[in-house]
CSV table of C-alpha atoms in Angstrom, one decimal:
chain,number,residue,atom,x,y,z
A,9,UNK,CA,142.3,6.4,42.4
A,10,UNK,CA,140.7,7.6,45.6
A,11,UNK,CA,142.8,10.3,47.4
A,12,UNK,CA,143.4,9.3,51.0
A,13,UNK,CA,145.4,12.0,52.8
A,14,UNK,CA,147.6,10.8,55.7
A,15,UNK,CA,147.6,13.0,58.8
A,16,UNK,CA,150.9,12.2,60.4
A,17,UNK,CA,151.4,11.5,64.1
A,18,UNK,CA,153.6,14.6,64.5
A,19,UNK,CA,150.5,16.8,64.3
A,20,UNK,CA,149.7,15.7,67.8
A,21,UNK,CA,153.0,17.1,69.1
A,22,UNK,CA,152.3,20.3,67.2
A,23,UNK,CA,148.9,20.7,68.9
A,24,UNK,CA,150.3,20.1,72.3
A,25,UNK,CA,154.0,21.2,72.7
A,26,UNK,CA,154.5,23.1,69.5
A,27,UNK,CA,151.7,25.6,69.4
A,28,UNK,CA,152.3,27.7,72.6
A,29,UNK,CA,155.2,29.5,74.1
A,30,UNK,CA,154.0,29.4,77.7
A,31,UNK,CA,153.1,25.9,79.2
A,32,UNK,CA,150.5,27.6,81.4
A,33,UNK,CA,148.2,27.9,78.4
A,34,UNK,CA,146.8,24.5,79.4
A,35,UNK,CA,145.1,26.2,82.4
A,36,UNK,CA,143.5,28.8,80.1
A,37,UNK,CA,142.2,26.1,77.8
A,38,UNK,CA,140.7,24.0,80.5
A,39,UNK,CA,139.2,27.0,82.3
A,40,UNK,CA,137.8,28.2,78.9
A,41,UNK,CA,136.2,24.9,78.2
A,42,UNK,CA,134.7,24.8,81.7
A,43,UNK,CA,133.3,28.3,81.3
A,44,UNK,CA,131.6,27.3,78.1
A,45,UNK,CA,130.0,24.2,79.8
A,46,UNK,CA,128.8,26.4,82.7
A,47,UNK,CA,127.0,28.6,80.2
A,48,UNK,CA,125.4,25.6,78.6
A,49,UNK,CA,124.5,24.2,82.1
A,50,UNK,CA,122.6,27.5,82.8
A,51,UNK,CA,120.9,27.4,79.4
A,52,UNK,CA,119.8,23.8,80.1
A,53,UNK,CA,118.7,24.5,83.7
A,54,UNK,CA,121.3,22.2,85.1
A,55,UNK,CA,122.5,25.2,87.0
A,56,UNK,CA,120.3,28.0,88.1
A,57,UNK,CA,122.9,30.7,87.4
A,58,UNK,CA,126.5,31.2,86.5
A,59,UNK,CA,127.2,32.0,90.2
A,60,UNK,CA,126.5,28.3,91.0
A,61,UNK,CA,129.1,27.3,88.5
A,62,UNK,CA,132.5,26.4,89.9
A,63,UNK,CA,135.9,25.9,88.3
A,64,UNK,CA,138.3,24.4,90.9
A,65,UNK,CA,142.0,23.9,90.2
A,66,UNK,CA,144.2,21.9,92.5
A,67,UNK,CA,148.0,21.6,92.2
A,68,UNK,CA,149.8,18.9,94.2
A,69,UNK,CA,153.5,19.8,93.9
A,70,UNK,CA,154.7,16.9,96.0
A,71,UNK,CA,152.8,14.3,93.9
A,72,UNK,CA,153.4,16.3,90.7
A,73,UNK,CA,149.7,16.3,89.8
A,74,UNK,CA,147.1,18.8,88.6
A,75,UNK,CA,143.3,18.6,88.6
A,76,UNK,CA,140.8,21.0,87.0
A,77,UNK,CA,137.2,20.3,88.0
A,78,UNK,CA,133.9,22.0,87.0
A,79,UNK,CA,130.4,21.3,88.1
A,80,UNK,CA,128.8,22.2,84.7
A,81,UNK,CA,127.1,19.8,82.3
A,82,UNK,CA,129.6,17.0,82.1
A,83,UNK,CA,129.4,14.9,78.9
A,84,UNK,CA,126.5,12.6,78.1
A,85,UNK,CA,127.3,9.0,78.3
A,86,UNK,CA,126.4,8.4,74.6
A,87,UNK,CA,128.8,11.1,73.5
A,88,UNK,CA,131.7,10.7,76.0
A,89,UNK,CA,134.0,8.4,74.1
A,90,UNK,CA,133.7,10.1,70.8
A,91,UNK,CA,133.6,13.6,72.2
A,92,UNK,CA,136.9,13.2,74.1
A,93,UNK,CA,138.5,11.0,71.4
A,94,UNK,CA,138.0,13.4,68.5
A,95,UNK,CA,140.7,15.9,67.7
A,96,UNK,CA,139.9,19.3,66.2
A,97,UNK,CA,136.3,18.3,65.7
A,98,UNK,CA,134.4,20.4,68.2
A,99,UNK,CA,130.7,20.7,67.7
A,100,UNK,CA,130.5,24.0,69.7
A,101,UNK,CA,128.8,27.0,68.2
A,102,UNK,CA,131.7,29.1,66.8
A,103,UNK,CA,129.7,32.3,67.3
A,104,UNK,CA,128.6,31.7,70.9
A,105,UNK,CA,131.3,29.7,72.6
A,106,UNK,CA,134.8,30.7,73.8
A,107,UNK,CA,136.4,27.5,72.6
A,108,UNK,CA,135.5,26.0,69.3
A,109,UNK,CA,138.4,24.2,67.7
A,110,UNK,CA,138.4,21.0,69.8
A,111,UNK,CA,142.2,20.9,70.4
A,112,UNK,CA,142.6,22.6,73.8
A,113,UNK,CA,141.6,19.6,75.9
A,114,UNK,CA,144.7,17.7,74.5
A,115,UNK,CA,147.0,20.5,75.6
A,116,UNK,CA,148.0,18.6,78.8
A,117,UNK,CA,149.4,15.7,76.8
A,118,UNK,CA,152.7,17.5,76.3
A,119,UNK,CA,153.3,18.1,80.0
A,120,UNK,CA,152.5,14.9,81.9
A,121,UNK,CA,152.8,11.2,81.7
A,122,UNK,CA,149.1,10.5,81.9
A,123,UNK,CA,146.1,12.7,81.0
A,124,UNK,CA,142.8,11.6,82.5
A,125,UNK,CA,139.2,12.9,81.8
A,126,UNK,CA,136.4,12.0,84.2
A,127,UNK,CA,132.8,13.0,83.5
A,128,UNK,CA,129.2,12.4,84.5
A,129,UNK,CA,126.0,13.9,83.1
A,130,UNK,CA,123.1,14.8,85.3
A,131,UNK,CA,120.5,12.0,86.0
A,132,UNK,CA,122.5,9.4,84.1
A,133,UNK,CA,124.2,7.7,87.0
A,134,UNK,CA,127.3,6.9,84.9
A,135,UNK,CA,130.9,8.0,85.2
A,136,UNK,CA,133.1,7.8,82.2
A,137,UNK,CA,136.8,7.8,82.5
A,138,UNK,CA,139.1,8.3,79.5
A,139,UNK,CA,142.9,7.9,80.0
A,140,UNK,CA,145.5,9.0,77.5
A,141,UNK,CA,149.0,7.6,78.0
A,142,UNK,CA,151.2,10.6,77.3
A,143,UNK,CA,154.4,8.6,78.0
A,144,UNK,CA,153.5,6.1,75.3
A,145,UNK,CA,152.6,9.0,73.0
A,146,UNK,CA,156.1,10.4,73.4
A,147,UNK,CA,157.7,7.0,72.6
A,148,UNK,CA,155.6,6.6,69.5
A,149,UNK,CA,156.4,10.1,68.2
A,150,UNK,CA,160.1,9.6,68.8
A,151,UNK,CA,160.1,6.3,67.0
A,152,UNK,CA,161.1,7.3,63.4
A,153,UNK,CA,160.1,3.8,62.1
A,154,UNK,CA,156.5,4.2,63.3
A,155,UNK,CA,154.5,5.7,60.4
A,156,UNK,CA,151.1,5.6,62.2
A,157,UNK,CA,148.7,8.4,61.4
A,158,UNK,CA,147.4,10.7,64.2
A,159,UNK,CA,144.0,8.9,64.6
A,160,UNK,CA,145.8,5.6,65.0
A,161,UNK,CA,148.1,7.0,67.6
A,162,UNK,CA,145.3,8.6,69.6
A,163,UNK,CA,143.5,5.3,69.5
A,164,UNK,CA,146.6,3.4,70.7
A,165,UNK,CA,147.2,5.5,73.8
A,166,UNK,CA,143.6,5.9,74.9
A,167,UNK,CA,141.7,3.6,77.3
A,168,UNK,CA,138.1,3.9,78.4
A,169,UNK,CA,136.4,2.9,81.7
A,170,UNK,CA,132.8,3.2,82.9
A,171,UNK,CA,131.3,2.9,86.4
A,172,UNK,CA,128.2,3.9,88.3
A,173,UNK,CA,127.8,7.4,89.7
A,174,UNK,CA,125.3,9.2,91.9
A,175,UNK,CA,122.5,10.3,89.4
A,176,UNK,CA,122.4,13.9,90.6
A,177,UNK,CA,126.1,14.5,90.0
A,178,UNK,CA,127.3,16.4,86.9
A,179,UNK,CA,130.9,17.3,86.4
A,180,UNK,CA,134.0,17.2,84.2
A,181,UNK,CA,137.4,16.6,85.7
A,182,UNK,CA,140.8,16.8,84.0
A,183,UNK,CA,143.8,15.2,85.8
A,184,UNK,CA,147.5,15.5,84.8
A,185,UNK,CA,149.6,12.8,86.4
A,186,UNK,CA,153.4,13.0,86.8
A,187,UNK,CA,153.6,16.6,85.5
A,188,UNK,CA,156.9,17.1,83.7
A,189,UNK,CA,157.0,20.9,83.7
A,190,UNK,CA,157.9,22.7,86.9
A,191,UNK,CA,156.2,26.0,85.9
A,192,UNK,CA,152.8,24.3,85.9
A,193,UNK,CA,153.3,23.3,89.5
A,194,UNK,CA,154.3,26.7,90.7
A,195,UNK,CA,151.1,27.9,92.4
A,196,UNK,CA,152.2,31.6,92.5
A,197,UNK,CA,153.1,31.7,88.8
A,198,UNK,CA,149.9,29.9,87.9
A,199,UNK,CA,147.9,32.3,90.1
A,200,UNK,CA,149.5,35.3,88.3
A,201,UNK,CA,148.8,33.9,84.9
A,202,UNK,CA,145.2,32.9,85.5
A,203,UNK,CA,144.3,36.1,87.4
A,204,UNK,CA,145.1,38.2,84.3
A,205,UNK,CA,144.1,35.7,81.6
A,206,UNK,CA,141.0,33.9,82.9
A,207,UNK,CA,137.4,35.4,83.0
A,208,UNK,CA,137.4,36.2,86.7
A,209,UNK,CA,136.1,39.3,88.5
A,210,UNK,CA,138.0,42.4,89.6
A,211,UNK,CA,139.5,42.5,93.0
A,212,UNK,CA,137.0,43.5,95.7
A,213,UNK,CA,139.3,46.4,96.7
A,214,UNK,CA,139.7,47.9,93.2
A,215,UNK,CA,137.7,51.0,93.7
A,216,UNK,CA,136.9,51.5,90.0
A,217,UNK,CA,135.3,48.1,89.3
A,218,UNK,CA,131.8,49.4,89.8
A,219,UNK,CA,132.3,52.3,87.4
A,220,UNK,CA,133.6,49.9,84.8
A,221,UNK,CA,130.6,47.6,85.2
A,222,UNK,CA,128.2,50.5,85.0
A,223,UNK,CA,129.8,51.8,81.9
A,224,UNK,CA,129.6,48.4,80.2
A,225,UNK,CA,126.0,47.8,81.4
A,226,UNK,CA,124.7,51.1,80.0
A,227,UNK,CA,125.9,49.8,76.6
A,228,UNK,CA,124.2,46.5,77.3
A,229,UNK,CA,127.5,44.7,77.6
A,230,UNK,CA,128.0,42.2,80.4
A,231,UNK,CA,131.5,41.2,81.4
A,232,UNK,CA,131.5,37.4,81.6
A,233,UNK,CA,132.9,36.3,84.9
A,234,UNK,CA,133.3,32.9,86.6
A,235,UNK,CA,134.2,31.4,90.0
A,236,UNK,CA,137.7,30.1,89.5
A,237,UNK,CA,139.5,28.7,92.6
A,238,UNK,CA,143.1,27.7,93.0
A,239,UNK,CA,144.4,25.9,96.1
A,240,UNK,CA,146.7,28.8,96.8
A,241,UNK,CA,145.2,29.9,100.1
A,242,UNK,CA,141.9,28.3,99.0
A,243,UNK,CA,140.8,31.6,97.6
A,244,UNK,CA,138.9,32.6,94.5
A,245,UNK,CA,140.9,34.2,91.7
A,246,UNK,CA,140.5,37.9,90.9
A,247,UNK,CA,142.0,40.2,88.3
A,248,UNK,CA,145.1,41.9,89.8
A,249,UNK,CA,144.1,45.5,89.1
A,250,UNK,CA,144.9,47.7,92.1
A,251,UNK,CA,144.5,51.3,93.2
A,252,UNK,CA,148.2,51.8,93.5
A,253,UNK,CA,150.9,50.9,90.9
A,254,UNK,CA,154.6,51.7,90.9
A,255,UNK,CA,157.0,53.4,88.6
A,256,UNK,CA,159.8,51.5,86.9
A,257,UNK,CA,162.3,54.2,88.0
A,258,UNK,CA,162.6,54.3,91.8
A,259,UNK,CA,159.6,52.0,92.4
A,260,UNK,CA,157.5,55.1,93.4
A,261,UNK,CA,153.9,54.3,94.4
A,262,UNK,CA,151.4,56.1,92.3
A,263,UNK,CA,147.6,56.2,92.8
A,264,UNK,CA,145.1,55.4,90.0
A,265,UNK,CA,142.9,58.5,90.3
A,266,UNK,CA,140.2,57.5,87.8
A,267,UNK,CA,139.3,55.3,84.8
A,268,UNK,CA,138.2,56.4,81.4
A,269,UNK,CA,136.8,54.5,78.4
A,270,UNK,CA,137.5,53.8,74.8
A,271,UNK,CA,134.6,53.0,72.4
A,272,UNK,CA,135.2,51.6,68.9
A,273,UNK,CA,132.3,51.5,66.4
A,274,UNK,CA,132.1,49.9,63.0
A,275,UNK,CA,131.1,51.8,59.9
A,276,UNK,CA,127.4,51.2,60.7
A,277,UNK,CA,127.8,52.8,64.2
A,278,UNK,CA,127.7,49.4,66.0
A,279,UNK,CA,129.9,48.8,69.0
A,280,UNK,CA,132.7,46.3,68.2
A,281,UNK,CA,135.0,47.0,71.1
A,282,UNK,CA,134.8,48.8,74.5
A,283,UNK,CA,137.8,49.4,76.7
A,284,UNK,CA,138.8,51.1,80.0
A,285,UNK,CA,142.1,52.4,81.3
A,286,UNK,CA,143.5,53.8,84.5
A,287,UNK,CA,144.3,57.5,84.8
A,288,UNK,CA,147.2,58.4,87.0
A,289,UNK,CA,150.1,60.9,87.2
A,290,UNK,CA,152.4,58.0,86.3
A,291,UNK,CA,151.7,58.4,82.6
A,292,UNK,CA,155.1,60.0,82.2
A,293,UNK,CA,156.8,56.8,83.3
A,294,UNK,CA,156.7,53.0,82.6
A,295,UNK,CA,154.9,50.9,85.2
A,296,UNK,CA,157.1,48.5,87.1
A,297,UNK,CA,157.1,44.9,85.9
A,298,UNK,CA,156.1,43.7,89.4
A,299,UNK,CA,152.7,45.2,88.7
A,300,UNK,CA,152.1,42.5,86.2
A,301,UNK,CA,148.7,43.9,85.2
A,302,UNK,CA,150.5,46.7,83.3
A,303,UNK,CA,149.7,47.4,79.7
A,304,UNK,CA,146.5,47.4,77.6
A,305,UNK,CA,145.2,43.8,77.3
A,306,UNK,CA,142.8,42.5,74.6
A,307,UNK,CA,140.0,40.4,76.0
A,308,UNK,CA,137.5,38.3,74.0
A,309,UNK,CA,134.6,36.8,76.1
A,310,UNK,CA,136.7,38.3,79.0
A,311,UNK,CA,139.5,35.9,78.3
A,312,UNK,CA,142.9,37.5,77.4
A,313,UNK,CA,144.1,37.3,73.9
A,314,UNK,CA,147.9,37.5,73.6
A,315,UNK,CA,149.9,39.2,76.4
A,316,UNK,CA,150.8,42.5,77.9
A,317,UNK,CA,152.9,43.2,74.8
A,318,UNK,CA,150.3,42.4,72.1
A,319,UNK,CA,149.2,46.0,71.7
A,320,UNK,CA,152.6,47.6,72.0
A,321,UNK,CA,152.9,48.3,68.3
A,322,UNK,CA,149.6,50.2,68.3
A,323,UNK,CA,151.4,53.0,70.1
A,324,UNK,CA,153.7,55.4,68.3
A,325,UNK,CA,156.4,54.1,70.7
A,326,UNK,CA,156.1,50.5,72.0
A,327,UNK,CA,157.0,51.4,75.5
A,328,UNK,CA,154.0,53.7,76.0
A,329,UNK,CA,151.7,50.7,76.3
A,330,UNK,CA,153.3,50.0,79.7
A,331,UNK,CA,152.5,53.5,80.9
A,332,UNK,CA,148.9,52.3,81.3
A,333,UNK,CA,146.7,49.6,82.8
A,334,UNK,CA,143.6,48.7,80.9
A,335,UNK,CA,141.5,46.3,78.9
A,336,UNK,CA,140.0,46.3,75.4
A,337,UNK,CA,137.0,44.0,75.1
A,338,UNK,CA,136.0,42.9,71.6
A,339,UNK,CA,132.5,41.8,70.6
A,340,UNK,CA,130.9,39.9,67.7
A,341,UNK,CA,131.6,36.8,65.7
A,342,UNK,CA,134.1,38.6,63.5
A,343,UNK,CA,136.7,38.5,66.3
A,344,UNK,CA,137.9,34.9,66.0
A,345,UNK,CA,141.0,34.1,68.1
A,346,UNK,CA,143.6,32.3,66.1
A,347,UNK,CA,144.7,28.8,67.2
A,348,UNK,CA,147.4,30.1,69.5
A,349,UNK,CA,145.1,32.7,70.9
A,350,UNK,CA,147.8,35.3,70.7
A,351,UNK,CA,145.7,37.5,68.2
A,352,UNK,CA,142.7,37.3,65.9
A,353,UNK,CA,142.2,35.8,62.4
A,354,UNK,CA,142.5,38.6,59.9
A,355,UNK,CA,139.3,40.1,58.3
A,356,UNK,CA,137.9,43.6,57.5
A,357,UNK,CA,136.4,44.2,61.0
A,358,UNK,CA,139.7,43.3,62.7
A,359,UNK,CA,141.5,45.7,60.3
A,360,UNK,CA,139.0,48.5,61.2
A,361,UNK,CA,139.4,47.7,64.8
A,362,UNK,CA,143.2,48.1,64.5
A,363,UNK,CA,142.9,51.4,62.6
A,364,UNK,CA,140.6,53.0,65.2
A,365,UNK,CA,142.4,51.7,68.2
A,366,UNK,CA,145.6,53.2,66.9
A,367,UNK,CA,143.8,56.5,66.6
A,368,UNK,CA,142.7,56.2,70.2
A,369,UNK,CA,146.2,55.3,71.4
A,370,UNK,CA,147.7,58.2,69.5
A,371,UNK,CA,145.6,60.5,71.7
A,372,UNK,CA,146.8,58.6,74.8
A,373,UNK,CA,150.4,58.9,73.6
A,374,UNK,CA,150.0,62.7,73.5
A,375,UNK,CA,148.4,62.7,77.0
A,376,UNK,CA,151.4,60.7,78.3
A,377,UNK,CA,153.7,63.3,76.8
A,378,UNK,CA,151.7,66.1,78.3
A,379,UNK,CA,151.9,64.3,81.6
A,380,UNK,CA,155.7,64.1,81.2
A,381,UNK,CA,155.9,67.8,80.4
A,382,UNK,CA,153.9,68.6,83.5
A,383,UNK,CA,156.2,66.5,85.6
A,384,UNK,CA,159.3,68.2,84.0
A,385,UNK,CA,157.9,71.7,84.5
A,386,UNK,CA,157.2,71.1,88.2
A,387,UNK,CA,160.7,69.8,88.7
A,388,UNK,CA,162.2,73.0,87.1
A,389,UNK,CA,160.1,75.2,89.3
A,390,UNK,CA,160.9,73.3,92.5
A,391,UNK,CA,164.6,73.3,91.5
A,392,UNK,CA,164.7,77.1,91.2
A,393,UNK,CA,163.0,77.5,94.6
A,394,UNK,CA,165.5,75.3,96.3
A,395,UNK,CA,168.5,77.0,94.6
A,396,UNK,CA,167.1,80.4,95.5
A,397,UNK,CA,166.8,79.5,99.1
A,398,UNK,CA,170.4,78.1,99.1
A,399,UNK,CA,171.6,81.3,97.4
A,400,UNK,CA,170.0,83.5,99.9
A,401,UNK,CA,171.5,81.6,102.9
A,402,UNK,CA,175.1,81.4,101.5
A,403,UNK,CA,177.9,83.5,102.9
A,404,UNK,CA,179.8,84.2,99.7
A,405,UNK,CA,183.6,84.5,99.9
A,406,UNK,CA,183.8,87.2,97.2
A,407,UNK,CA,181.9,89.3,94.7
A,408,UNK,CA,183.0,87.0,91.9
A,409,UNK,CA,181.6,83.9,93.7
A,410,UNK,CA,178.3,85.7,94.1
A,411,UNK,CA,178.3,86.7,90.4
A,412,UNK,CA,179.0,83.1,89.3
A,413,UNK,CA,176.2,81.6,91.5
A,414,UNK,CA,173.8,84.4,90.5
A,415,UNK,CA,174.3,83.6,86.8
A,416,UNK,CA,173.6,79.9,87.4
A,417,UNK,CA,170.6,80.8,89.5
A,418,UNK,CA,169.3,83.2,86.8
A,419,UNK,CA,169.3,80.3,84.2
A,420,UNK,CA,167.2,78.2,86.6
A,421,UNK,CA,164.9,81.2,87.1
A,422,UNK,CA,164.4,81.6,83.4
A,423,UNK,CA,163.7,77.9,83.0
A,424,UNK,CA,161.2,78.0,85.9
A,425,UNK,CA,159.4,81.0,84.2
A,426,UNK,CA,159.3,79.1,80.9
A,427,UNK,CA,157.9,76.1,82.8
A,428,UNK,CA,155.1,78.2,84.3
A,429,UNK,CA,154.3,79.5,80.8
A,430,UNK,CA,154.2,75.9,79.5
A,431,UNK,CA,152.0,74.7,82.4
A,432,UNK,CA,149.5,77.5,81.6
A,433,UNK,CA,149.4,76.3,78.0
A,434,UNK,CA,148.7,72.8,79.1
A,435,UNK,CA,146.0,74.1,81.4
A,436,UNK,CA,144.3,75.6,78.4
A,437,UNK,CA,144.5,72.2,76.6
A,438,UNK,CA,143.2,70.5,79.7
A,439,UNK,CA,140.0,72.5,79.5
A,440,UNK,CA,139.0,70.5,76.4
A,441,UNK,CA,140.4,67.1,77.6
A,442,UNK,CA,138.9,65.6,80.7
A,443,UNK,CA,141.7,63.1,81.2
A,444,UNK,CA,144.4,65.7,80.8
A,445,UNK,CA,142.5,67.9,83.2
A,446,UNK,CA,142.4,65.2,85.9
A,447,UNK,CA,146.1,64.6,85.6
A,448,UNK,CA,146.9,68.4,85.6
A,449,UNK,CA,144.7,69.0,88.7
A,450,UNK,CA,146.3,66.0,90.4
A,451,UNK,CA,149.9,67.3,89.9
A,452,UNK,CA,149.7,71.1,89.6
A,453,UNK,CA,149.1,73.1,92.7
A,454,UNK,CA,148.8,76.9,92.9
A,455,UNK,CA,152.4,77.4,94.2
A,456,UNK,CA,153.7,75.6,91.1
A,457,UNK,CA,152.5,78.5,89.0
A,458,UNK,CA,154.4,81.2,90.9
A,459,UNK,CA,158.1,81.9,91.6
A,460,UNK,CA,159.7,84.9,93.3
A,461,UNK,CA,161.9,87.2,91.4
A,462,UNK,CA,165.7,86.9,91.5
A,463,UNK,CA,167.1,88.0,94.9
A,464,UNK,CA,168.5,91.5,95.3
A,465,UNK,CA,172.3,91.8,95.5
A,466,UNK,CA,172.7,92.6,99.1
A,467,UNK,CA,175.3,90.1,99.9
A,468,UNK,CA,177.6,90.1,102.9
A,469,UNK,CA,181.0,88.7,102.1
A,470,UNK,CA,183.2,86.9,104.6
A,471,UNK,CA,186.8,87.9,104.3
A,472,UNK,CA,189.5,85.8,105.9
A,473,UNK,CA,190.8,87.4,109.1
A,474,UNK,CA,194.6,87.0,108.3
A,475,UNK,CA,195.2,87.5,112.1
A,476,UNK,CA,199.0,86.8,111.8
A,477,UNK,CA,199.5,89.8,109.6
A,478,UNK,CA,199.7,93.5,110.5
A,479,UNK,CA,196.9,95.8,109.2
A,480,UNK,CA,199.1,97.2,106.3
A,481,UNK,CA,200.1,93.7,105.2
A,482,UNK,CA,196.5,92.5,105.6
A,483,UNK,CA,195.3,95.3,103.3
A,484,UNK,CA,198.0,94.4,100.7
A,485,UNK,CA,196.8,90.7,100.7
A,486,UNK,CA,193.2,91.8,100.3
A,487,UNK,CA,194.3,93.8,97.2
A,488,UNK,CA,196.1,90.7,95.9
A,489,UNK,CA,192.9,88.7,96.5
A,490,UNK,CA,191.0,91.2,94.2
A,491,UNK,CA,193.6,90.8,91.5
A,492,UNK,CA,193.3,87.0,91.7
A,493,UNK,CA,189.4,87.2,91.5
A,494,UNK,CA,189.5,89.4,88.4
A,495,UNK,CA,192.2,87.4,86.5
A,496,UNK,CA,191.6,83.8,87.4
A,497,UNK,CA,188.8,81.3,87.2
A,498,UNK,CA,186.7,81.7,90.4
A,499,UNK,CA,187.5,78.2,91.7
A,500,UNK,CA,191.3,78.7,91.1
A,501,UNK,CA,191.2,82.1,92.7
A,502,UNK,CA,189.4,80.8,95.8
A,503,UNK,CA,191.7,77.8,96.2
A,504,UNK,CA,194.8,80.2,96.2
A,505,UNK,CA,193.1,82.5,98.6
A,506,UNK,CA,192.3,79.6,101.0
A,507,UNK,CA,195.9,78.5,100.9
A,508,UNK,CA,197.1,82.1,101.8
A,509,UNK,CA,194.4,82.5,104.4
A,510,UNK,CA,195.3,79.2,106.1
A,511,UNK,CA,199.0,80.3,106.3
A,512,UNK,CA,198.3,83.7,107.9
A,513,UNK,CA,195.3,82.9,110.1
């Protein structure tokens, strides 16, 4: 008997609604496919360069519709119906293209009532339109009595139209009609998502972008970038990296003072990953979540893999990933994103990558702790200086009060001296670590490394006047004050003295 496996209809739901946690993934999938076709259009001389390629996203919240348009190759007339009708049967080169499984284009089915593909290939003069009825798909899937397989269901919900088009036009357009998910219609949230996920350039005002490009170029690595536009202010999308980020505690603005690089080689000395990260004096604190670019991000073909949390576990403590901004770009056919694109398929190169990246992050973990130590030392030194100034300007009420305050000040003096010793030790370490040296020089000034000695005991005490008493009685009360000071807690003694002084002043 011939074995004929039955691929059930529910696999379609799995490939659309069930595979991803964030509905916005559909934008990534369609942008990724468009970027691949722009590459092919350049290779086939349909476009002169990638700069001529355009990926345009339009969200119409009022009409609850979304369109994603690109001016790349389009699909040849002879292949259009089969190409768009096949599921998980992509003919893309797995080693050269960003998308290769052939399931991403159906992602929109789970979030609208109708999914439409329109395409035309250069010099053919034909426009092909394929419509998938997502509303009917949902009814079929929910019908427990319907045992149709996946191919039969796709065939049932798909219609095909053809019309003439201007021969010189070449494009591919995806339309989602009657979108059912509000997040997909939120332009601001879509802009945030795509700016960090999509293969777009750095912001023009990010002052370290040129240094990053130069560092990659000297290793013959080009960061793939595409012109992606969203109708939010009709502007191109850029990665959100900025020169200023903010601390989680107090929302303190902190400047990125430089970037440094991480290079990961395989056992043959070949580059398999190259990364950059921002250096600031915030490394002792978590970056605020409003700066949504925080954390090291993995990028493959300059498209994000996973999220800001994907590399958390590579640090000794998860939270330290959010002390940094940065990217790790992976190269080579061994780095195959899994179907969810939240990490890679496992293999020996990926395991080696993980091992070496953990070693790099261990070093950054230490630097973050050193940065925290620098911050703590400076606070101790500054605290002593403030307390010393307060001590010297205080009119103490008694010798005992001065002694108590002097003891407290001496503890702060000792801590400040220890802090200076620690800063000097860190300075020695910084001579051998460029990143630590930059942080040290940014935070430590000459006055941080010096504190005055403890003040001399030349204190003028203010005695209560006791003006209602005669001089002999006043002297007797002053003797009683001394007895109180010697035998009671300083605060209790002073409280009793104030009561007496108030009565006889």
